[in-house]
Coordinates of C-alpha atoms in Angstrom, one line a residue:
X23 CA 20.3 -30.6 -9.5
X24 CA 23.9 -30.3 -8.2
X25 CA 24.4 -28.2 -5.1
X26 CA 26.7 -25.8 -6.9
X27 CA 24.3 -25.1 -9.7
X28 CA 21.5 -24.7 -7.2
X29 CA 23.5 -22.1 -5.3
X30 CA 24.5 -20.4 -8.6
X31 CA 20.8 -20.3 -9.6
X32 CA 19.8 -18.8 -6.2
X33 CA 22.5 -16.1 -6.7
X34 CA 21.2 -15.3 -10.2
X35 CA 17.7 -14.8 -8.9
X36 CA 19.0 -12.7 -5.9
X37 CA 21.0 -10.5 -8.3
X38 CA 18.1 -10.0 -10.6
X39 CA 15.8 -9.2 -7.6
X40 CA 18.4 -6.7 -6.3
X41 CA 18.6 -4.9 -9.7
X42 CA 14.8 -4.9 -10.1
X43 CA 14.4 -3.6 -6.5
X44 CA 16.9 -0.8 -7.1
X45 CA 15.2 0.2 -10.3
X46 CA 11.9 0.3 -8.4
X47 CA 13.3 2.6 -5.9
X48 CA 14.9 4.8 -8.6
X49 CA 11.4 5.2 -10.2
X50 CA 9.9 6.9 -7.1
X51 CA 12.4 9.8 -7.1
X52 CA 11.4 11.6 -10.3
X53 CA 7.7 10.7 -9.8
X54 CA 7.7 12.3 -6.3
X55 CA 8.9 15.6 -7.8
X56 CA 6.3 15.6 -10.6
X57 CA 3.1 14.2 -9.0
X58 CA 2.6 16.5 -6.0
X59 CA 0.7 15.6 -2.8
X60 CA -2.5 14.4 -4.4
X61 CA -0.9 12.6 -7.3
X62 CA 1.7 11.0 -5.0
X63 CA -0.9 9.8 -2.6
X64 CA -2.9 8.3 -5.4
X65 CA 0.1 6.6 -7.0
X66 CA 1.2 5.2 -3.6
X67 CA -2.2 3.9 -2.8
X68 CA -2.5 2.2 -6.2
X69 CA 1.0 0.7 -6.0
X70 CA 0.4 -0.8 -2.5
X71 CA -3.0 -2.4 -3.4
X72 CA -1.5 -3.7 -6.6
X73 CA 1.6 -5.1 -4.8
X74 CA -0.6 -7.0 -2.3
X75 CA -2.8 -8.5 -4.9
X76 CA 0.1 -9.4 -7.1
X77 CA 1.8 -11.2 -4.2
X78 CA -1.5 -13.0 -3.4
X79 CA -1.9 -14.2 -7.0
X80 CA 1.7 -15.3 -7.6
X81 CA 3.7 -15.9 -4.4
X82 CA 4.5 -19.4 -3.5
X83 CA 3.0 -21.1 -6.6
X84 CA 6.1 -20.6 -8.9
X85 CA 8.5 -22.1 -6.4
X86 CA 6.1 -25.0 -5.7
X87 CA 5.6 -25.5 -9.5
X88 CA 9.4 -25.5 -9.9
X89 CA 9.8 -28.2 -7.3
X90 CA 7.1 -30.4 -8.8
X91 CA 8.4 -30.0 -12.4
X92 CA 12.0 -30.7 -11.2
X93 CA 10.9 -33.9 -9.5
X94 CA 9.0 -35.1 -12.6
X95 CA 11.9 -34.5 -14.9
X96 CA 14.3 -36.2 -12.4
X97 CA 11.9 -39.3 -12.6
X98 CA 11.9 -39.1 -16.5
X99 CA 8.3 -38.1 -16.6
X100 CA 8.2 -35.1 -18.9
X101 CA 4.6 -35.6 -19.9
X102 CA 3.5 -35.2 -16.2
X103 CA 5.7 -32.2 -15.9
X104 CA 4.0 -30.6 -18.9
X105 CA 0.6 -31.4 -17.5
X106 CA 1.5 -29.6 -14.3
X107 CA 2.8 -26.7 -16.3
X108 CA -0.5 -26.6 -18.3
X109 CA -2.5 -26.6 -15.1
X110 CA -0.4 -23.8 -13.6
X111 CA -0.8 -21.6 -16.8
X112 CA -4.6 -22.2 -16.8
X113 CA -4.7 -21.2 -13.1
X114 CA -2.6 -18.1 -13.8
X115 CA -4.9 -17.0 -16.7
X116 CA -8.0 -17.5 -14.6
X117 CA -6.6 -15.8 -11.5
X118 CA -5.3 -12.9 -13.5
X119 CA -8.6 -12.3 -15.2
X120 CA -10.6 -12.5 -12.0
X121 CA -8.3 -10.2 -10.0
X122 CA -8.1 -7.6 -12.8
X123 CA -11.9 -7.5 -13.1
X124 CA -12.4 -7.2 -9.4
X125 CA -9.7 -4.5 -9.0
X126 CA -11.2 -2.5 -11.9
X127 CA -14.8 -2.8 -10.6
X128 CA -14.0 -2.1 -6.9
X129 CA -11.3 0.6 -7.5
X130 CA -13.8 3.5 -6.7
X131 CA -15.0 1.7 -3.6
X132 CA -11.5 1.0 -2.2
X133 CA -10.3 4.5 -3.0
X134 CA -13.3 6.1 -1.3
X135 CA -12.8 3.8 1.8
X136 CA -9.2 5.0 2.0
X137 CA -10.3 8.6 1.7
X138 CA -8.3 9.1 -1.5
X139 CA -11.0 9.0 -4.2
X140 CA -8.6 10.5 -6.8
X141 CA -6.7 7.2 -6.7
X142 CA -9.5 5.4 -8.7
X143 CA -8.0 6.2 -12.1
X144 CA -4.5 5.2 -11.0
X145 CA -5.7 1.8 -9.6
X146 CA -7.7 1.1 -12.8
X147 CA -4.7 2.1 -15.0
X148 CA -2.5 -0.5 -13.1
X149 CA -5.2 -3.3 -13.0
X150 CA -4.5 -4.8 -16.5
X151 CA -0.9 -5.7 -15.4
X152 CA -2.5 -8.4 -13.2
X153 CA -3.7 -10.2 -16.3
X154 CA -0.3 -11.2 -17.4
X155 CA 1.7 -11.3 -14.2
X156 CA 0.3 -14.6 -12.8
X157 CA 1.1 -16.3 -16.1
X158 CA 4.6 -14.8 -16.1
X159 CA 5.1 -16.1 -12.5
X160 CA 4.0 -19.6 -13.6
X161 CA 6.5 -19.5 -16.5
X162 CA 9.2 -18.4 -14.2
X163 CA 8.4 -21.3 -11.8
X164 CA 8.5 -23.8 -14.7
X165 CA 12.0 -22.5 -15.8
X166 CA 13.3 -22.8 -12.3
X167 CA 12.1 -26.4 -12.3
X168 CA 14.1 -26.9 -15.4
X169 CA 17.1 -25.4 -13.7
X170 CA 17.1 -22.3 -15.9
X171 CA 17.2 -19.2 -13.7
X172 CA 18.3 -16.6 -16.3
X173 CA 14.9 -16.2 -18.1
X174 CA 13.1 -15.3 -14.9
X175 CA 15.9 -12.9 -13.8
X176 CA 16.2 -11.2 -17.2
X177 CA 12.4 -10.8 -17.4
X178 CA 12.4 -9.1 -14.0
X179 CA 15.0 -6.6 -15.1
X180 CA 13.3 -5.9 -18.4
X181 CA 10.0 -5.5 -16.6
X182 CA 11.4 -2.9 -14.3
X183 CA 13.2 -1.0 -17.0
X184 CA 10.1 -0.7 -19.1
X185 CA 8.0 0.2 -16.0
X186 CA 10.4 3.0 -15.0
X187 CA 10.7 4.4 -18.5
X188 CA 7.0 4.3 -19.1
X189 CA 6.0 5.6 -15.7
X190 CA 8.4 8.5 -15.6
X191 CA 7.9 9.3 -19.4
X192 CA 4.0 9.4 -19.2
X193 CA 4.0 11.4 -16.0
X194 CA 6.4 14.0 -17.6
X195 CA 4.3 14.2 -20.8
X196 CA 1.1 14.6 -18.8
X197 CA 2.8 17.3 -16.7
X198 CA 3.9 19.3 -19.8
X199 CA 0.4 18.9 -21.3
X200 CA -1.1 20.4 -18.2
X201 CA -3.0 17.3 -17.1
X202 CA -4.3 17.0 -13.5
X203 CA -2.3 15.2 -10.8
X204 CA -4.9 12.4 -10.9
X205 CA -4.2 11.7 -14.6
X206 CA -0.5 12.0 -14.0
X207 CA -0.7 9.3 -11.3
X208 CA -2.7 7.1 -13.7
X209 CA 0.0 7.5 -16.4
X210 CA 2.7 6.6 -13.9
X211 CA 0.7 3.6 -12.8
X212 CA 0.3 2.4 -16.4
X213 CA 4.0 1.7 -16.5
X214 CA 3.3 -1.5 -14.7
X215 CA 1.2 -2.7 -17.7
X216 CA 4.0 -2.1 -20.2
X217 CA 6.4 -3.8 -17.8
X218 CA 4.2 -6.9 -17.7
X219 CA 4.1 -7.0 -21.5
X220 CA 7.8 -6.8 -21.7
X221 CA 8.4 -9.5 -19.1
X222 CA 5.8 -11.8 -20.9
X223 CA 7.6 -11.4 -24.3
X224 CA 10.9 -12.3 -22.7
X225 CA 9.4 -15.4 -21.1
X226 CA 7.7 -16.3 -24.4
X227 CA 11.0 -16.0 -26.2
X228 CA 12.7 -18.4 -23.7
X229 CA 9.7 -20.7 -23.8
X230 CA 10.0 -21.2 -27.5
X231 CA 13.8 -21.6 -27.2
X232 CA 13.3 -24.3 -24.6
X233 CA 10.6 -26.1 -26.6
X234 CA 13.0 -26.3 -29.6
X235 CA 15.8 -27.7 -27.4
X236 CA 13.4 -30.3 -25.9
X237 CA 12.3 -31.3 -29.4
X238 CA 15.9 -31.8 -30.5
X239 CA 16.6 -33.8 -27.3
X240 CA 13.6 -36.0 -27.9
X241 CA 11.7 -34.6 -24.8
X242 CA 8.9 -33.0 -26.7
X243 CA 5.4 -34.3 -26.1
X244 CA 4.0 -36.2 -29.0
X245 CA 0.4 -36.9 -28.0
X246 CA -0.7 -37.5 -24.5
X247 CA -0.6 -41.0 -23.0
X248 CA -4.0 -41.4 -21.3
X249 CA -2.5 -43.5 -18.5
X250 CA -0.3 -40.6 -17.3
X251 CA -2.9 -37.8 -17.5
X252 CA -3.0 -36.3 -14.0
X253 CA -6.4 -34.9 -13.0
X254 CA -6.3 -31.1 -12.7
X255 CA -8.0 -31.3 -9.3
X256 CA -5.1 -33.4 -7.9
X257 CA -2.5 -31.1 -9.4
X258 CA -4.1 -28.0 -7.8
X259 CA -4.5 -29.8 -4.5
X260 CA -0.7 -30.6 -4.5
X261 CA 0.2 -27.1 -5.6
X262 CA -2.0 -25.3 -3.0
X263 CA -0.9 -27.6 -0.2
X264 CA 2.7 -26.5 -0.6
X265 CA 2.2 -22.9 -1.8
X266 CA -0.4 -21.5 0.6
X267 CA 2.0 -21.1 3.5
X268 CA 4.5 -19.4 1.2
X269 CA 1.8 -17.1 -0.1
X270 CA 0.7 -15.9 3.4
X271 CA 4.3 -15.5 4.6
X272 CA 5.2 -13.5 1.5
X273 CA 2.3 -11.2 2.1
X274 CA 3.8 -9.8 5.3
X275 CA 5.4 -6.7 3.9
X276 CA 2.9 -6.0 1.1
X277 CA -0.1 -6.3 3.4
X278 CA 1.5 -4.1 6.0
X279 CA 2.1 -1.4 3.3
X280 CA -1.5 -2.0 2.1
X281 CA -2.9 -1.5 5.6
X282 CA -0.9 1.7 6.1
X283 CA -2.0 3.3 2.8
X284 CA -5.6 2.3 3.5
X285 CA -5.9 3.7 7.0
X286 CA -3.6 6.7 7.2
X287 CA -6.0 9.3 5.8
X288 CA -9.1 8.0 7.6
X289 CA -7.2 7.9 11.0
X290 CA -5.3 11.2 10.6
X291 CA -7.8 13.5 8.9
X292 CA -9.6 14.0 12.2
X293 CA -6.4 15.0 13.9
X294 CA -4.5 17.1 11.3
X295 CA -7.0 17.6 8.5
X296 CA -7.4 15.8 5.2
X297 CA -4.7 17.8 3.2
X298 CA -2.0 17.0 5.8
X299 CA -3.2 13.4 6.1
X300 CA -2.8 13.0 2.3
X301 CA 0.6 14.5 2.5
X302 CA 1.6 12.0 5.2
X303 CA 0.3 9.2 3.0
X304 CA 2.4 10.6 0.1
X305 CA 5.5 10.9 2.2
X306 CA 5.1 7.3 3.6
X307 CA 4.4 5.6 0.2
X308 CA 6.6 7.7 -2.1
X309 CA 9.5 8.6 0.2
X310 CA 9.8 6.4 3.2
X311 CA 8.8 3.1 1.7
X312 CA 11.2 3.7 -1.2
X313 CA 14.2 4.4 1.1
X314 CA 13.2 1.7 3.6
X315 CA 13.3 -0.8 0.8
X316 CA 17.0 -0.4 0.3
X317 CA 18.5 -2.1 3.5
X318 CA 16.9 -5.5 3.0
X319 CA 18.2 -5.9 -0.6
X320 CA 21.8 -6.8 0.1
X321 CA 21.3 -8.5 3.4
X322 CA 18.7 -10.9 2.0
X323 CA 20.6 -11.5 -1.2
X324 CA 23.7 -12.5 0.8
X325 CA 21.9 -14.7 3.3
X326 CA 19.7 -16.3 0.7
X327 CA 22.7 -17.9 -0.9
X328 CA 23.2 -19.9 2.2
X329 CA 19.6 -21.3 2.4
X330 CA 20.2 -24.2 0.0
X331 CA 23.2 -25.3 2.1
X332 CA 21.0 -25.2 5.2
X333 CA 18.3 -27.4 3.5
X334 CA 21.0 -29.9 2.3
X335 CA 22.6 -30.1 5.8
X336 CA 19.2 -30.7 7.4
X337 CA 18.3 -33.4 4.9
X338 CA 21.6 -35.2 5.7
X339 CA 21.1 -34.7 9.5
X340 CA 24.4 -32.9 9.8
X341 CA 23.4 -31.0 12.9
X342 CA 26.7 -29.4 13.7
X343 CA 27.1 -28.1 10.2
X344 CA 23.5 -27.0 10.3
X345 CA 23.9 -25.0 13.5
X346 CA 26.9 -23.2 12.0
X347 CA 25.1 -22.4 8.7
X348 CA 21.9 -21.1 10.5
X349 CA 24.1 -18.9 12.8
X350 CA 26.0 -17.7 9.7
X351 CA 22.9 -16.8 7.7
X352 CA 21.4 -14.8 10.5
X353 CA 24.7 -13.2 11.4
X354 CA 25.3 -12.1 7.8
X355 CA 21.8 -10.7 7.6
X356 CA 22.3 -8.5 10.6
X357 CA 25.9 -7.5 9.9
X358 CA 25.2 -6.6 6.2
X359 CA 21.9 -4.8 6.9
X360 CA 23.0 -2.7 9.8
X361 CA 25.4 -0.2 8.1
X362 CA 22.8 0.7 5.5
X363 CA 20.2 1.2 8.2
X364 CA 22.6 3.3 10.2
X365 CA 23.4 5.5 7.2
X366 CA 19.8 6.0 6.1
X367 CA 18.5 6.6 9.7
X368 CA 21.2 9.2 10.7
X369 CA 21.2 10.9 7.3
X370 CA 17.4 10.7 6.7
X371 CA 17.0 14.5 6.6
X372 CA 19.8 15.0 4.0
X373 CA 18.8 11.9 1.9
X374 CA 15.2 13.1 1.9
X375 CA 16.2 16.6 0.8
X376 CA 18.6 15.3 -1.8
X377 CA 16.3 12.8 -3.5
X378 CA 12.8 14.4 -3.0
X379 CA 11.1 17.7 -3.4
X380 CA 11.3 18.7 0.3
X381 CA 12.6 17.4 3.7
X382 CA 9.1 16.9 5.1
X383 CA 8.6 13.5 6.7
X384 CA 12.3 12.8 7.4
X385 CA 11.4 11.5 10.8
X386 CA 9.0 9.0 9.2
X387 CA 11.8 7.9 6.9
X388 CA 14.2 7.4 9.8
X389 CA 11.7 5.4 11.8
X390 CA 10.5 3.1 9.0
X391 CA 14.1 2.5 7.9
X392 CA 15.0 1.5 11.5
X393 CA 12.1 -1.1 11.3
X394 CA 13.9 -2.9 8.5
X395 CA 16.5 -4.4 10.7
X396 CA 13.7 -6.4 12.3
X397 CA 12.2 -7.1 8.8
X398 CA 15.6 -8.5 7.6
X399 CA 15.9 -11.0 10.4
X400 CA 12.2 -11.8 10.2
X401 CA 12.5 -12.7 6.4
X402 CA 15.7 -14.6 6.7
X403 CA 14.6 -16.6 9.7
X404 CA 11.3 -17.4 7.9
X405 CA 13.3 -18.6 4.8
X406 CA 15.4 -20.8 7.1
X407 CA 12.3 -22.4 8.6
X408 CA 11.1 -23.1 5.0
X409 CA 14.4 -24.7 4.3
X410 CA 14.0 -26.9 7.4
X411 CA 10.7 -28.1 6.2
X412 CA 8.5 -26.0 8.5
X413 CA 6.5 -23.8 6.0
X414 CA 3.5 -23.4 8.2
X415 CA 5.4 -22.1 11.2
X416 CA 6.4 -18.7 9.7
X417 CA 2.9 -18.5 8.1
X418 CA 1.3 -18.5 11.5
X419 CA 3.9 -16.1 12.9
X420 CA 3.2 -13.7 10.1
X421 CA -0.6 -13.9 10.8
X422 CA 0.1 -13.0 14.4
X423 CA 2.4 -10.2 13.4
X424 CA -0.3 -8.7 11.1
X425 CA -2.8 -8.9 13.9
X426 CA -0.4 -7.0 16.1
X427 CA 0.0 -4.5 13.2
X428 CA -3.7 -3.9 12.9
X429 CA -4.2 -3.6 16.7
X430 CA -1.3 -1.3 17.0
X431 CA -2.3 0.9 14.1
X432 CA -5.8 1.5 15.4
X433 CA -4.6 2.3 18.9
X434 CA -1.2 4.0 18.5
X435 CA -2.4 5.8 15.4
X436 CA -5.0 7.7 17.2
X437 CA -2.5 8.6 19.9
X438 CA 0.8 9.3 18.1
X439 CA -0.5 9.9 14.5
X440 CA 1.7 8.7 11.6
X441 CA 4.5 7.7 14.0
X442 CA 2.1 5.4 15.9
X443 CA 1.2 3.7 12.6
X444 CA 4.8 3.3 11.6
X445 CA 5.7 2.2 15.1
X446 CA 3.1 -0.6 14.8
X447 CA 4.9 -1.8 11.8
X448 CA 8.1 -2.2 13.9
X449 CA 6.1 -4.1 16.5
X450 CA 4.8 -6.4 13.7
X451 CA 8.3 -7.2 12.4
X452 CA 9.7 -7.6 15.9
X453 CA 7.0 -10.0 17.1
X454 CA 7.2 -12.1 13.9
X455 CA 11.0 -12.1 14.2
X456 CA 10.9 -13.2 17.8
X457 CA 8.5 -16.0 17.1
X458 CA 10.5 -17.3 14.1
X459 CA 13.7 -17.4 16.2
X460 CA 11.9 -19.1 19.1
X461 CA 10.8 -21.8 16.7
X462 CA 14.2 -22.1 15.2
X463 CA 15.7 -22.6 18.6
X464 CA 13.6 -25.7 19.0
X465 CA 15.2 -27.2 15.9
X466 CA 18.7 -25.7 15.8
X467 CA 21.1 -24.7 18.5
X468 CA 22.3 -21.4 17.1
X469 CA 23.6 -18.1 18.5
X470 CA 23.6 -15.1 16.2
X471 CA 26.3 -13.1 18.0
X472 CA 26.3 -14.7 21.5
X473 CA 28.8 -12.9 23.7
X474 CA 29.6 -10.5 20.9
X475 CA 26.4 -8.5 21.3
X476 CA 28.2 -6.0 23.6
X477 CA 30.8 -5.2 20.9
X478 CA 28.1 -5.0 18.2
X479 CA 25.8 -2.7 20.2
X480 CA 28.9 -0.5 21.1
X481 CA 29.7 -0.3 17.4
X482 CA 26.1 0.7 16.5
X483 CA 25.7 3.3 19.2
X484 CA 29.1 4.9 18.5
X485 CA 28.4 5.0 14.7
X486 CA 24.9 6.4 15.2
X487 CA 26.4 9.2 17.3
X488 CA 29.1 9.9 14.7
X489 CA 26.5 9.8 11.9
X490 CA 24.1 12.3 13.6
X491 CA 27.1 14.6 14.4
X492 CA 28.2 14.6 10.8
X493 CA 24.6 15.1 9.6
X494 CA 24.2 18.1 11.9
X495 CA 27.4 19.7 10.8
X496 CA 26.7 19.0 7.1
X497 CA 23.3 20.6 7.3
X498 CA 24.9 23.8 8.5
X499 CA 26.2 24.2 5.0
X500 CA 22.7 25.0 3.8
X501 CA 23.4 28.5 5.2
X502 CA 26.3 29.1 2.8
X503 CA 25.4 27.1 -0.3
X504 CA 22.5 25.6 -2.3
X505 CA 20.5 23.3 -0.1
X506 CA 20.7 20.3 -2.4
X507 CA 24.5 20.5 -2.7
X508 CA 24.7 20.7 1.1
X509 CA 22.4 17.6 1.4
X510 CA 24.6 15.8 -1.1
X511 CA 27.8 16.6 0.9
X512 CA 26.2 15.7 4.2
X513 CA 24.7 12.4 3.2
X514 CA 27.8 11.4 1.3
X515 CA 30.0 12.1 4.3
X516 CA 27.8 10.2 6.6
X517 CA 27.8 7.2 4.2
X518 CA 31.5 7.3 3.6
X519 CA 32.6 7.7 7.2
X520 CA 30.2 5.0 8.5
X521 CA 30.9 2.5 5.8
X522 CA 34.6 2.8 6.5
X523 CA 34.4 2.7 10.3
X524 CA 31.8 0.0 10.5
X525 CA 34.0 -3.0 9.4
X526 CA 36.9 -1.6 11.3
X527 CA 35.0 -1.4 14.6
X528 CA 33.5 -4.9 14.0
X529 CA 37.0 -6.3 13.8
X530 CA 38.4 -4.1 16.7
X531 CA 35.5 -5.3 19.0
X532 CA 36.0 -8.9 17.8
X533 CA 32.4 -9.1 16.4
X534 CA 34.0 -10.7 13.4
X535 CA 37.0 -13.0 13.9
X536 CA 39.7 -14.6 11.8
X537 CA 38.5 -18.1 12.7
X538 CA 35.1 -17.7 11.1
X539 CA 36.1 -15.6 8.2
X540 CA 36.5 -18.5 5.7
X541 CA 32.8 -19.4 6.1
X542 CA 31.6 -15.9 5.0
X543 CA 30.6 -15.1 1.4
X544 CA 33.5 -13.9 -0.8
X545 CA 32.4 -10.2 -0.9
X546 CA 32.5 -10.0 2.9
X547 CA 35.8 -11.9 3.1
X548 CA 37.3 -9.3 0.8
X549 CA 36.1 -6.5 3.1
X550 CA 37.3 -8.0 6.4
X551 CA 40.5 -9.9 5.5
X552 CA 42.8 -6.8 5.2
X553 CA 41.5 -5.6 8.6
X554 CA 42.3 -8.8 10.5
X555 CA 45.8 -7.6 11.4
X556 CA 44.1 -5.2 13.9
X557 CA 43.1 -8.3 15.9
X558 CA 46.6 -9.7 15.6
X559 CA 47.8 -6.4 16.9
X560 CA 45.5 -6.7 19.9
X561 CA 46.7 -10.2 20.5
X562 CA 50.3 -9.0 20.6
X563 CA 49.5 -6.2 23.0
X564 CA 47.7 -8.6 25.3
X565 CA 50.6 -11.0 25.4
X566 CA 53.0 -8.1 26.1
X567 CA 50.9 -6.9 29.0

């Protein structure tokens, strides 16, 4: 596969993931208004256990499958590629059936352990989606191996569109029919099942289309040559050897959210009572996790496009180029993630009031959103280690981070309540990020910002102060106009001012310089290039003095 087509494919997948992620966030807003505390807690609990199991069943294997299929076709061994694909589909069907059955059977047990027994129906309504998703993941991996990224991307988008329409539609219908919050949460959860069916039909369409193209190109399998039949045991051994580290690393965020939703009510009900504990669970899963999911989207999409270049430079032993690209990937991740984190942290009260039914839990949203800057660097540095052929390293780091999360939740949670539980998430991300970077330093001599940290931190502190000041002033408007209009004006002003000042200050404080601008992705070059005359002006003033 040519480097250009590989990068293009990566960008297609990143764009599809971005659209799907945004749609997933959009879904939570109307549901939060309709479901209430009990329904929101049930839906959030069901979503987090489902997300963890889905990641466990699918993460890593599609990319490993794609790698193996690509290699077989490159060696002109299409029959072996098809055999690997068959084995993967077989595994997906088996895994999907087993996990669905286990989730359905043990839903009441898990819901009771989490002190949210009303979540049982929502978990069971979502369980059937796990039948198809492992198979869909295998199909996406196969298409990636055939250098066709569009089918996987389109199926992701269709899946989320159907999920949103079904979830919101059923929740609204059940609300108008007077159903309980428990049944409304189940109806919303069922959207995942319709989403899986839509995604499967899209992949089936492209599979038939590819099969027809293979037949016309003479690549179709006509019988199976006994001499090239690969034992399923060997195929699974090869797949799991490569994919298990990816699975564990990919579980970092889902398992953290799963831990939170499982322990919040049991820990907090003794401190603040069960009703308020369930409200904290609802705020965290419906409000905070939705908003905190926004900052990593753009940062990871931009930095992901550089990962193939890093892998290529490492394979060719071009260490100088590799150092620059690793530095660039981490720098872009931080620089592109920070303004969104700043906006959402400083305007958390207004954003919460604007999107959701009340401003309760705005502090939780602010703290969890702040955690994402560590999450962004953790995820990008982990991806770089994968690209450098060190898949087990980030896996072990994630395991350490999760251990920190568990220990922190059960100590800080009993002292600081919900803020202690969220704070332990920050500790998990920070520890994993630090360990990833320490391992990277042993391979690559990189400096994310180096001597520019002072200018960057000055920018962040100044903009945080400005953001909080605008937020305070904007919230005074609630005394003279409708609260939601005031929240819209306040959050919009914070966003507008910070997004305009941020690149200006980065240039003024020489965090971004003209010399390195050509190496940045095109969207960032377009933002910074017109501002570079500010540095030229500084240079002129320096020479005059």
